[in-house]
Amino acid sequence: MAFIDYYKVLELDKKADAAAIKKAYRKLARKYHPDVNPNNEEAHKKFQQINEANEVLSDPEKRKKYDRYGKDWEQSDQFHAYNQQRAQQQQYGGGGGFEQFGGGDFSSFFESMFGGGGGFQQSRRAAYKGQDLQATLPLTLEQAMTTHKQTFTINGKQVRITVPAGVEHEQVIKLKGYGAPGSNGGPAGDLFITFTIMPHKDIRRQGNDLYLTKEIDLYTALLGGEVLIETLSGKVKLKVQPLTQNGTKTRLKGKGYPVYKQEGMFGDFYVTYEVKLPLSLSDKQKELLQEMKDQEK
């Protein structure tokens, strides 16, 4: 398997801390997300590499193995398990040959162990479960609103899953047997998928409720009127009452985020009005405002 430098993929130095890794991943995931680059195979491939790099470097244990063993990091547990087995055999009088691998060339060990060249008898190899794999699947807030299919590639295998509406940010699901292949007849590992919901440019989510700040002009605030609101489930026309104060909040019941695995259940959508003052006034407008002020007195 060709070696992929995950640090270069995320445009990071090898000394990057967890915060830098997270920041770099989010930046590049947005840039190369399939929704932003439809029908762009190169961007799709880059997006997969970014996910793969983040899966490894954001996990301290996996990053440690990757930094030490490079392309063979996923087999490091098998390497150490084999060394322990050989050590036990030596202790109880079981033959030599252990020293050539204990602390030796990790890649050479796997070439010999799994068909590279000199080899061990198949009957003497222990069966090991394959390495569990981690994947991160970014979703827009709009995508997370509905149950839908997602297809992606992990470890050279195409995986198609159904994403339920209302999935949580950083929620993890397990796909049994979708990890790395086992060795010597052992079962495949599992695939753990972490969902990340990317921030929306206008709408903020808190639990199952959604929040939007909507600007209205001074005249609409004073006299009343109508405004058009973009919710994640469509456009809604709202009536603004006369003398609406800055910061007034209105609720759209059932227009919020779906409740996970409870079909037909939704949170609420809250709109906060922000009164925008005019940047300039004509002489006539000033005169009218002064007249209003005098009448208040």
PDB file of C-alpha atoms in Angstrom:
ATOM      1  CA  MET A   1       0.000   0.000   0.000  1.00  0.00           C
ATOM      2  CA  ALA A   2       1.404   3.379  -0.993  1.00  0.00           C
ATOM      3  CA  PHE A   3       2.367   5.630   1.875  1.00  0.00           C
ATOM      4  CA  ILE A   4       0.231   8.755   2.319  1.00  0.00           C
ATOM      5  CA  ASP A   5       1.708  11.582   4.349  1.00  0.00           C
ATOM      6  CA  TYR A   6      -1.290  12.626   6.436  1.00  0.00           C
ATOM      7  CA  TYR A   7       0.502  15.736   7.676  1.00  0.00           C
ATOM      8  CA  LYS A   8       0.953  16.960   4.105  1.00  0.00           C
ATOM      9  CA  VAL A   9      -2.679  16.139   3.311  1.00  0.00           C
ATOM     10  CA  LEU A  10      -3.817  18.450   6.129  1.00  0.00           C
ATOM     11  CA  GLU A  11      -1.042  20.966   5.347  1.00  0.00           C
ATOM     12  CA  LEU A  12       0.391  20.601   8.846  1.00  0.00           C
ATOM     13  CA  ASP A  13       3.725  20.318  10.572  1.00  0.00           C
ATOM     14  CA  LYS A  14       4.390  17.040  12.422  1.00  0.00           C
ATOM     15  CA  LYS A  15       4.426  18.977  15.691  1.00  0.00           C
ATOM     16  CA  ALA A  16       0.859  20.258  15.187  1.00  0.00           C
ATOM     17  CA  ASP A  17      -1.350  19.964  18.271  1.00  0.00           C
ATOM     18  CA  ALA A  18      -4.945  18.683  18.430  1.00  0.00           C
ATOM     19  CA  ALA A  19      -6.452  22.157  17.992  1.00  0.00           C
ATOM     20  CA  ALA A  20      -4.393  22.803  14.845  1.00  0.00           C
ATOM     21  CA  ILE A  21      -5.415  19.429  13.389  1.00  0.00           C
ATOM     22  CA  LYS A  22      -9.095  20.135  14.038  1.00  0.00           C
ATOM     23  CA  LYS A  23      -8.871  23.624  12.523  1.00  0.00           C
ATOM     24  CA  ALA A  24      -7.034  22.402   9.420  1.00  0.00           C
ATOM     25  CA  TYR A  25      -9.499  19.555   8.909  1.00  0.00           C
ATOM     26  CA  ARG A  26     -12.571  21.788   9.125  1.00  0.00           C
ATOM     27  CA  LYS A  27     -11.061  24.318   6.726  1.00  0.00           C
ATOM     28  CA  LEU A  28     -10.125  21.726   4.090  1.00  0.00           C
ATOM     29  CA  ALA A  29     -13.317  19.670   4.530  1.00  0.00           C
ATOM     30  CA  ARG A  30     -15.386  22.739   3.667  1.00  0.00           C
ATOM     31  CA  LYS A  31     -13.163  23.534   0.680  1.00  0.00           C
ATOM     32  CA  TYR A  32     -13.281  20.055  -0.853  1.00  0.00           C
ATOM     33  CA  HIS A  33     -16.753  18.908   0.273  1.00  0.00           C
ATOM     34  CA  PRO A  34     -18.655  17.153  -2.585  1.00  0.00           C
ATOM     35  CA  ASP A  35     -21.528  19.617  -2.237  1.00  0.00           C
ATOM     36  CA  VAL A  36     -19.129  22.458  -3.016  1.00  0.00           C
ATOM     37  CA  ASN A  37     -17.386  20.538  -5.836  1.00  0.00           C
ATOM     38  CA  PRO A  38     -20.058  18.525  -7.675  1.00  0.00           C
ATOM     39  CA  ASN A  39     -18.741  16.197 -10.415  1.00  0.00           C
ATOM     40  CA  ASN A  40     -15.132  16.976  -9.464  1.00  0.00           C
ATOM     41  CA  GLU A  41     -13.329  13.639  -9.058  1.00  0.00           C
ATOM     42  CA  GLU A  42     -10.082  15.222  -7.912  1.00  0.00           C
ATOM     43  CA  ALA A  43     -11.858  17.182  -5.171  1.00  0.00           C
ATOM     44  CA  HIS A  44     -13.743  14.023  -4.147  1.00  0.00           C
ATOM     45  CA  LYS A  45     -10.478  12.090  -3.870  1.00  0.00           C
ATOM     46  CA  LYS A  46      -8.902  14.925  -1.903  1.00  0.00           C
ATOM     47  CA  PHE A  47     -11.930  15.020   0.427  1.00  0.00           C
ATOM     48  CA  GLN A  48     -11.525  11.298   1.152  1.00  0.00           C
ATOM     49  CA  GLN A  49      -7.811  11.749   1.897  1.00  0.00           C
ATOM     50  CA  ILE A  50      -8.615  14.640   4.253  1.00  0.00           C
ATOM     51  CA  ASN A  51     -11.086  12.453   6.152  1.00  0.00           C
ATOM     52  CA  GLU A  52      -8.621   9.582   6.310  1.00  0.00           C
ATOM     53  CA  ALA A  53      -5.851  11.851   7.581  1.00  0.00           C
ATOM     54  CA  ASN A  54      -8.112  13.368  10.231  1.00  0.00           C
ATOM     55  CA  GLU A  55      -9.263   9.923  11.409  1.00  0.00           C
ATOM     56  CA  VAL A  56      -5.676   8.993  12.215  1.00  0.00           C
ATOM     57  CA  LEU A  57      -4.099  12.250  13.380  1.00  0.00           C
ATOM     58  CA  SER A  58      -7.024  13.296  15.601  1.00  0.00           C
ATOM     59  CA  ASP A  59      -6.753  10.031  17.556  1.00  0.00           C
ATOM     60  CA  PRO A  60      -3.710  10.156  19.898  1.00  0.00           C
ATOM     61  CA  GLU A  61      -3.149   6.376  19.888  1.00  0.00           C
ATOM     62  CA  LYS A  62      -3.458   6.032  16.115  1.00  0.00           C
ATOM     63  CA  ARG A  63      -1.251   9.062  15.551  1.00  0.00           C
ATOM     64  CA  LYS A  64       1.427   7.544  17.789  1.00  0.00           C
ATOM     65  CA  LYS A  65       1.361   4.301  15.777  1.00  0.00           C
ATOM     66  CA  TYR A  66       1.346   6.198  12.486  1.00  0.00           C
ATOM     67  CA  ASP A  67       4.336   8.327  13.497  1.00  0.00           C
ATOM     68  CA  ARG A  68       6.284   5.195  14.482  1.00  0.00           C
ATOM     69  CA  TYR A  69       5.322   2.661  11.806  1.00  0.00           C
ATOM     70  CA  GLY A  70       4.244   4.733   8.814  1.00  0.00           C
ATOM     71  CA  LYS A  71       2.198   2.840   6.222  1.00  0.00           C
ATOM     72  CA  ASP A  72       2.139  -0.300   8.403  1.00  0.00           C
ATOM     73  CA  TRP A  73       0.658   1.421  11.463  1.00  0.00           C
ATOM     74  CA  GLU A  74      -2.629  -0.505  11.220  1.00  0.00           C
ATOM     75  CA  GLN A  75      -0.802  -3.834  11.697  1.00  0.00           C
ATOM     76  CA  SER A  76       1.273  -2.723  14.693  1.00  0.00           C
ATOM     77  CA  ASP A  77      -0.970  -4.550  17.188  1.00  0.00           C
ATOM     78  CA  GLN A  78      -0.472  -7.806  15.297  1.00  0.00           C
ATOM     79  CA  PHE A  79       3.274  -7.231  15.275  1.00  0.00           C
ATOM     80  CA  HIS A  80       3.396  -6.869  19.057  1.00  0.00           C
ATOM     81  CA  ALA A  81       0.992  -9.766  19.622  1.00  0.00           C
ATOM     82  CA  TYR A  82       3.239 -12.007  17.523  1.00  0.00           C
ATOM     83  CA  ASN A  83       6.321 -10.903  19.464  1.00  0.00           C
ATOM     84  CA  GLN A  84       4.582 -11.762  22.742  1.00  0.00           C
ATOM     85  CA  GLN A  85       3.580 -15.169  21.402  1.00  0.00           C
ATOM     86  CA  ARG A  86       7.146 -15.943  20.296  1.00  0.00           C
ATOM     87  CA  ALA A  87       8.500 -14.770  23.638  1.00  0.00           C
ATOM     88  CA  GLN A  88       6.216 -17.219  25.448  1.00  0.00           C
ATOM     89  CA  GLN A  89       7.314 -20.034  23.147  1.00  0.00           C
ATOM     90  CA  GLN A  90      10.951 -19.285  23.913  1.00  0.00           C
ATOM     91  CA  GLN A  91      10.267 -19.237  27.646  1.00  0.00           C
ATOM     92  CA  TYR A  92       8.887 -22.750  27.491  1.00  0.00           C
ATOM     93  CA  GLY A  93      11.499 -24.098  25.102  1.00  0.00           C
ATOM     94  CA  GLY A  94       9.854 -23.377  21.800  1.00  0.00           C
ATOM     95  CA  GLY A  95      12.540 -22.719  19.140  1.00  0.00           C
ATOM     96  CA  GLY A  96      14.367 -19.619  18.032  1.00  0.00           C
ATOM     97  CA  GLY A  97      13.882 -16.977  15.432  1.00  0.00           C
ATOM     98  CA  PHE A  98      12.175 -14.411  17.652  1.00  0.00           C
ATOM     99  CA  GLU A  99      15.165 -12.113  17.938  1.00  0.00           C
ATOM    100  CA  GLN A 100      15.163 -11.286  14.262  1.00  0.00           C
ATOM    101  CA  PHE A 101      11.829  -9.430  14.687  1.00  0.00           C
ATOM    102  CA  GLY A 102      11.850  -8.197  18.278  1.00  0.00           C
ATOM    103  CA  GLY A 103      12.666  -4.510  17.848  1.00  0.00           C
ATOM    104  CA  GLY A 104      13.666  -5.176  14.255  1.00  0.00           C
ATOM    105  CA  ASP A 105      12.358  -4.106  10.857  1.00  0.00           C
ATOM    106  CA  PHE A 106       8.583  -3.833  11.125  1.00  0.00           C
ATOM    107  CA  SER A 107       7.983  -3.903   7.350  1.00  0.00           C
ATOM    108  CA  SER A 108      10.270  -6.891   6.885  1.00  0.00           C
ATOM    109  CA  PHE A 109       8.318  -8.716   9.578  1.00  0.00           C
ATOM    110  CA  PHE A 110       5.080  -8.311   7.632  1.00  0.00           C
ATOM    111  CA  GLU A 111       6.655  -9.271   4.332  1.00  0.00           C
ATOM    112  CA  SER A 112       7.696 -12.540   5.949  1.00  0.00           C
ATOM    113  CA  MET A 113       4.555 -12.969   8.029  1.00  0.00           C
ATOM    114  CA  PHE A 114       2.049 -12.430   5.224  1.00  0.00           C
ATOM    115  CA  GLY A 115       3.678 -13.837   2.127  1.00  0.00           C
ATOM    116  CA  GLY A 116       6.644 -11.625   1.355  1.00  0.00           C
ATOM    117  CA  GLY A 117       9.370 -14.171   1.069  1.00  0.00           C
ATOM    118  CA  GLY A 118      10.777 -16.567   3.651  1.00  0.00           C
ATOM    119  CA  GLY A 119       7.772 -17.148   5.679  1.00  0.00           C
ATOM    120  CA  PHE A 120       6.269 -19.115   8.481  1.00  0.00           C
ATOM    121  CA  GLN A 121       4.042 -22.120   8.105  1.00  0.00           C
ATOM    122  CA  GLN A 122       0.371 -21.199   7.871  1.00  0.00           C
ATOM    123  CA  SER A 123      -0.414 -23.644  10.636  1.00  0.00           C
ATOM    124  CA  ARG A 124       1.800 -21.702  13.051  1.00  0.00           C
ATOM    125  CA  ARG A 125       0.162 -18.340  12.449  1.00  0.00           C
ATOM    126  CA  ALA A 126      -2.398 -17.108  14.946  1.00  0.00           C
ATOM    127  CA  ALA A 127      -5.685 -15.643  13.692  1.00  0.00           C
ATOM    128  CA  TYR A 128      -6.148 -11.965  14.513  1.00  0.00           C
ATOM    129  CA  LYS A 129      -9.101  -9.641  14.157  1.00  0.00           C
ATOM    130  CA  GLY A 130      -8.519  -6.801  11.700  1.00  0.00           C
ATOM    131  CA  GLN A 131      -7.872  -3.257  12.815  1.00  0.00           C
ATOM    132  CA  ASP A 132     -10.915  -1.121  13.651  1.00  0.00           C
ATOM    133  CA  LEU A 133     -11.144   1.921  11.398  1.00  0.00           C
ATOM    134  CA  GLN A 134     -12.397   5.429  12.092  1.00  0.00           C
ATOM    135  CA  ALA A 135     -14.112   7.696   9.578  1.00  0.00           C
ATOM    136  CA  THR A 136     -15.455  11.220   9.891  1.00  0.00           C
ATOM    137  CA  LEU A 137     -18.480  12.136   7.799  1.00  0.00           C
ATOM    138  CA  PRO A 138     -19.193  15.890   7.545  1.00  0.00           C
ATOM    139  CA  LEU A 139     -22.806  16.926   7.021  1.00  0.00           C
ATOM    140  CA  THR A 140     -24.371  20.288   6.336  1.00  0.00           C
ATOM    141  CA  LEU A 141     -27.228  21.288   8.608  1.00  0.00           C
ATOM    142  CA  GLU A 142     -29.561  20.904   5.629  1.00  0.00           C
ATOM    143  CA  GLN A 143     -28.366  17.325   5.029  1.00  0.00           C
ATOM    144  CA  ALA A 144     -28.818  16.403   8.682  1.00  0.00           C
ATOM    145  CA  MET A 145     -32.441  17.560   8.535  1.00  0.00           C
ATOM    146  CA  THR A 146     -33.566  14.574   6.425  1.00  0.00           C
ATOM    147  CA  THR A 147     -32.942  10.830   6.301  1.00  0.00           C
ATOM    148  CA  HIS A 148     -30.728  10.205   3.272  1.00  0.00           C
ATOM    149  CA  LYS A 149     -28.093   7.919   1.752  1.00  0.00           C
ATOM    150  CA  GLN A 150     -24.367   8.633   1.824  1.00  0.00           C
ATOM    151  CA  THR A 151     -21.689   6.756  -0.117  1.00  0.00           C
ATOM    152  CA  PHE A 152     -17.982   7.064   0.600  1.00  0.00           C
ATOM    153  CA  THR A 153     -14.797   5.030   0.307  1.00  0.00           C
ATOM    154  CA  ILE A 154     -12.801   3.801   3.294  1.00  0.00           C
ATOM    155  CA  ASN A 155      -9.747   1.540   3.098  1.00  0.00           C
ATOM    156  CA  GLY A 156     -10.429   0.949  -0.599  1.00  0.00           C
ATOM    157  CA  LYS A 157     -13.970  -0.282   0.050  1.00  0.00           C
ATOM    158  CA  GLN A 158     -17.119   1.584  -0.973  1.00  0.00           C
ATOM    159  CA  VAL A 159     -19.548   1.976   1.917  1.00  0.00           C
ATOM    160  CA  ARG A 160     -23.175   3.057   1.554  1.00  0.00           C
ATOM    161  CA  ILE A 161     -25.110   4.005   4.662  1.00  0.00           C
ATOM    162  CA  THR A 162     -28.430   5.569   5.576  1.00  0.00           C
ATOM    163  CA  VAL A 163     -28.031   8.696   7.701  1.00  0.00           C
ATOM    164  CA  PRO A 164     -31.095   9.169   9.941  1.00  0.00           C
ATOM    165  CA  ALA A 165     -32.624  12.631  10.212  1.00  0.00           C
ATOM    166  CA  GLY A 166     -31.652  14.456  13.396  1.00  0.00           C
ATOM    167  CA  VAL A 167     -28.226  12.875  13.791  1.00  0.00           C
ATOM    168  CA  GLU A 168     -26.171  14.603  16.486  1.00  0.00           C
ATOM    169  CA  HIS A 169     -22.892  16.455  16.045  1.00  0.00           C
ATOM    170  CA  GLU A 170     -20.001  14.028  16.814  1.00  0.00           C
ATOM    171  CA  GLN A 171     -22.411  11.088  17.139  1.00  0.00           C
ATOM    172  CA  VAL A 172     -20.669   7.760  16.425  1.00  0.00           C
ATOM    173  CA  ILE A 173     -22.131   4.675  14.753  1.00  0.00           C
ATOM    174  CA  LYS A 174     -20.476   1.276  14.276  1.00  0.00           C
ATOM    175  CA  LEU A 175     -20.552  -0.834  11.125  1.00  0.00           C
ATOM    176  CA  LYS A 176     -19.499  -4.341  12.096  1.00  0.00           C
ATOM    177  CA  GLY A 177     -17.019  -6.016   9.753  1.00  0.00           C
ATOM    178  CA  TYR A 178     -16.263  -2.921   7.659  1.00  0.00           C
ATOM    179  CA  GLY A 179     -12.803  -2.389   9.150  1.00  0.00           C
ATOM    180  CA  ALA A 180      -9.441  -3.745   8.004  1.00  0.00           C
ATOM    181  CA  PRO A 181      -9.312  -7.443   6.994  1.00  0.00           C
ATOM    182  CA  GLY A 182      -8.297  -9.955   9.646  1.00  0.00           C
ATOM    183  CA  SER A 183      -5.157 -12.059   9.324  1.00  0.00           C
ATOM    184  CA  ASN A 184      -4.875 -15.833   9.111  1.00  0.00           C
ATOM    185  CA  GLY A 185      -8.624 -16.279   8.936  1.00  0.00           C
ATOM    186  CA  GLY A 186      -9.437 -13.762  11.666  1.00  0.00           C
ATOM    187  CA  PRO A 187     -12.581 -11.579  11.383  1.00  0.00           C
ATOM    188  CA  ALA A 188     -12.491  -8.114   9.870  1.00  0.00           C
ATOM    189  CA  GLY A 189     -12.419  -5.140  12.202  1.00  0.00           C
ATOM    190  CA  ASP A 190     -15.254  -2.680  12.605  1.00  0.00           C
ATOM    191  CA  LEU A 191     -15.785   0.770  11.132  1.00  0.00           C
ATOM    192  CA  PHE A 192     -16.697   3.632  13.470  1.00  0.00           C
ATOM    193  CA  ILE A 193     -18.209   6.661  11.750  1.00  0.00           C
ATOM    194  CA  THR A 194     -18.291  10.035  13.496  1.00  0.00           C
ATOM    195  CA  PHE A 195     -20.731  12.601  12.112  1.00  0.00           C
ATOM    196  CA  THR A 196     -19.756  16.251  12.198  1.00  0.00           C
ATOM    197  CA  ILE A 197     -22.399  18.876  11.453  1.00  0.00           C
ATOM    198  CA  MET A 198     -20.827  21.927   9.871  1.00  0.00           C
ATOM    199  CA  PRO A 199     -21.902  25.393  11.054  1.00  0.00           C
ATOM    200  CA  HIS A 200     -24.598  27.160   9.035  1.00  0.00           C
ATOM    201  CA  LYS A 201     -23.891  30.714   7.887  1.00  0.00           C
ATOM    202  CA  ASP A 202     -27.121  32.123   9.355  1.00  0.00           C
ATOM    203  CA  ILE A 203     -28.834  29.531  11.533  1.00  0.00           C
ATOM    204  CA  ARG A 204     -27.583  28.363  14.922  1.00  0.00           C
ATOM    205  CA  ARG A 205     -28.609  25.038  16.408  1.00  0.00           C
ATOM    206  CA  GLN A 206     -29.098  24.351  20.111  1.00  0.00           C
ATOM    207  CA  GLY A 207     -30.445  20.908  20.851  1.00  0.00           C
ATOM    208  CA  ASN A 208     -33.467  20.458  18.571  1.00  0.00           C
ATOM    209  CA  ASP A 209     -34.180  24.197  18.383  1.00  0.00           C
ATOM    210  CA  LEU A 210     -32.897  26.486  15.642  1.00  0.00           C
ATOM    211  CA  TYR A 211     -32.165  30.209  15.983  1.00  0.00           C
ATOM    212  CA  LEU A 212     -32.001  32.981  13.389  1.00  0.00           C
ATOM    213  CA  THR A 213     -31.414  36.712  13.720  1.00  0.00           C
ATOM    214  CA  LYS A 214     -33.424  38.721  11.183  1.00  0.00           C
ATOM    215  CA  GLU A 215     -32.774  42.383  10.429  1.00  0.00           C
ATOM    216  CA  ILE A 216     -35.783  44.669   9.974  1.00  0.00           C
ATOM    217  CA  ASP A 217     -35.706  48.348   9.141  1.00  0.00           C
ATOM    218  CA  LEU A 218     -36.846  51.091  11.514  1.00  0.00           C
ATOM    219  CA  TYR A 219     -40.048  51.749   9.616  1.00  0.00           C
ATOM    220  CA  THR A 220     -41.164  48.097   9.691  1.00  0.00           C
ATOM    221  CA  ALA A 221     -40.385  47.994  13.405  1.00  0.00           C
ATOM    222  CA  LEU A 222     -42.465  51.118  14.025  1.00  0.00           C
ATOM    223  CA  LEU A 223     -45.354  50.580  11.622  1.00  0.00           C
ATOM    224  CA  GLY A 224     -45.411  46.787  11.282  1.00  0.00           C
ATOM    225  CA  GLY A 225     -45.236  44.760   8.113  1.00  0.00           C
ATOM    226  CA  GLU A 226     -44.113  41.389   6.748  1.00  0.00           C
ATOM    227  CA  VAL A 227     -40.732  39.665   6.440  1.00  0.00           C
ATOM    228  CA  LEU A 228     -39.699  36.502   4.598  1.00  0.00           C
ATOM    229  CA  ILE A 229     -37.752  33.949   6.682  1.00  0.00           C
ATOM    230  CA  GLU A 230     -35.582  31.165   5.224  1.00  0.00           C
ATOM    231  CA  THR A 231     -35.944  28.100   7.449  1.00  0.00           C
ATOM    232  CA  LEU A 232     -34.226  24.803   6.680  1.00  0.00           C
ATOM    233  CA  SER A 233     -37.575  23.352   5.625  1.00  0.00           C
ATOM    234  CA  GLY A 234     -38.644  26.239   3.361  1.00  0.00           C
ATOM    235  CA  LYS A 235     -39.594  29.905   3.286  1.00  0.00           C
ATOM    236  CA  VAL A 236     -42.035  31.335   5.832  1.00  0.00           C
ATOM    237  CA  LYS A 237     -43.706  34.765   5.747  1.00  0.00           C
ATOM    238  CA  LEU A 238     -43.976  36.391   9.178  1.00  0.00           C
ATOM    239  CA  LYS A 239     -46.109  39.321  10.271  1.00  0.00           C
ATOM    240  CA  VAL A 240     -44.230  41.976  12.240  1.00  0.00           C
ATOM    241  CA  GLN A 241     -46.354  43.779  14.780  1.00  0.00           C
ATOM    242  CA  PRO A 242     -46.230  47.616  14.976  1.00  0.00           C
ATOM    243  CA  LEU A 243     -43.787  48.997  17.573  1.00  0.00           C
ATOM    244  CA  THR A 244     -41.676  45.826  17.558  1.00  0.00           C
ATOM    245  CA  GLN A 245     -38.733  46.343  19.885  1.00  0.00           C
ATOM    246  CA  ASN A 246     -35.129  45.472  19.078  1.00  0.00           C
ATOM    247  CA  GLY A 247     -34.418  41.918  20.289  1.00  0.00           C
ATOM    248  CA  THR A 248     -38.053  40.773  20.088  1.00  0.00           C
ATOM    249  CA  LYS A 249     -38.189  36.996  19.625  1.00  0.00           C
ATOM    250  CA  THR A 250     -40.888  34.992  17.862  1.00  0.00           C
ATOM    251  CA  ARG A 251     -41.317  31.208  17.751  1.00  0.00           C
ATOM    252  CA  LEU A 252     -42.230  28.976  14.820  1.00  0.00           C
ATOM    253  CA  LYS A 253     -43.444  25.786  16.465  1.00  0.00           C
ATOM    254  CA  GLY A 254     -42.277  22.531  14.888  1.00  0.00           C
ATOM    255  CA  LYS A 255     -40.003  24.232  12.340  1.00  0.00           C
ATOM    256  CA  GLY A 256     -36.771  23.291  14.113  1.00  0.00           C
ATOM    257  CA  TYR A 257     -34.366  20.348  13.973  1.00  0.00           C
ATOM    258  CA  PRO A 258     -35.809  16.799  13.787  1.00  0.00           C
ATOM    259  CA  VAL A 259     -35.717  14.640  16.919  1.00  0.00           C
ATOM    260  CA  TYR A 260     -33.414  11.667  16.272  1.00  0.00           C
ATOM    261  CA  LYS A 261     -35.351   8.512  15.314  1.00  0.00           C
ATOM    262  CA  GLN A 262     -38.700  10.025  16.352  1.00  0.00           C
ATOM    263  CA  GLU A 263     -40.477  10.521  13.052  1.00  0.00           C
ATOM    264  CA  GLY A 264     -42.602  13.649  12.840  1.00  0.00           C
ATOM    265  CA  MET A 265     -41.062  15.214  15.961  1.00  0.00           C
ATOM    266  CA  PHE A 266     -39.234  18.540  15.580  1.00  0.00           C
ATOM    267  CA  GLY A 267     -37.887  21.294  17.766  1.00  0.00           C
ATOM    268  CA  ASP A 268     -38.885  24.928  17.288  1.00  0.00           C
ATOM    269  CA  PHE A 269     -37.465  27.728  15.151  1.00  0.00           C
ATOM    270  CA  TYR A 270     -36.820  31.059  16.905  1.00  0.00           C
ATOM    271  CA  VAL A 271     -36.456  34.358  15.064  1.00  0.00           C
ATOM    272  CA  THR A 272     -34.931  37.366  16.843  1.00  0.00           C
ATOM    273  CA  TYR A 273     -35.569  40.754  15.245  1.00  0.00           C
ATOM    274  CA  GLU A 274     -32.675  43.175  15.020  1.00  0.00           C
ATOM    275  CA  VAL A 275     -33.823  46.702  14.211  1.00  0.00           C
ATOM    276  CA  LYS A 276     -31.499  48.335  11.704  1.00  0.00           C
ATOM    277  CA  LEU A 277     -31.293  52.113  12.006  1.00  0.00           C
ATOM    278  CA  PRO A 278     -30.956  54.206   8.820  1.00  0.00           C
ATOM    279  CA  LEU A 279     -27.483  55.487   8.007  1.00  0.00           C
ATOM    280  CA  SER A 280     -28.730  58.904   6.914  1.00  0.00           C
ATOM    281  CA  LEU A 281     -31.872  61.076   7.108  1.00  0.00           C
ATOM    282  CA  SER A 282     -33.283  63.688   4.768  1.00  0.00           C
ATOM    283  CA  ASP A 283     -34.249  67.097   6.114  1.00  0.00           C
ATOM    284  CA  LYS A 284     -37.913  66.134   5.810  1.00  0.00           C
ATOM    285  CA  GLN A 285     -37.349  62.943   7.806  1.00  0.00           C
ATOM    286  CA  LYS A 286     -35.519  64.870  10.492  1.00  0.00           C
ATOM    287  CA  GLU A 287     -38.359  67.330  10.645  1.00  0.00           C
ATOM    288  CA  LEU A 288     -40.940  64.548  11.047  1.00  0.00           C
ATOM    289  CA  LEU A 289     -38.896  62.855  13.745  1.00  0.00           C
ATOM    290  CA  GLN A 290     -38.508  66.124  15.615  1.00  0.00           C
ATOM    291  CA  GLU A 291     -42.246  66.600  15.382  1.00  0.00           C
ATOM    292  CA  MET A 292     -42.792  63.098  16.847  1.00  0.00           C
ATOM    293  CA  LYS A 293     -40.365  63.863  19.619  1.00  0.00           C
ATOM    294  CA  ASP A 294     -42.134  67.122  20.471  1.00  0.00           C
ATOM    295  CA  GLN A 295     -45.465  65.317  20.561  1.00  0.00           C
ATOM    296  CA  GLU A 296     -44.079  62.772  23.020  1.00  0.00           C
ATOM    297  CA  LYS A 297     -43.196  65.635  25.358  1.00  0.00           C
TER     298      LYS A 297
END
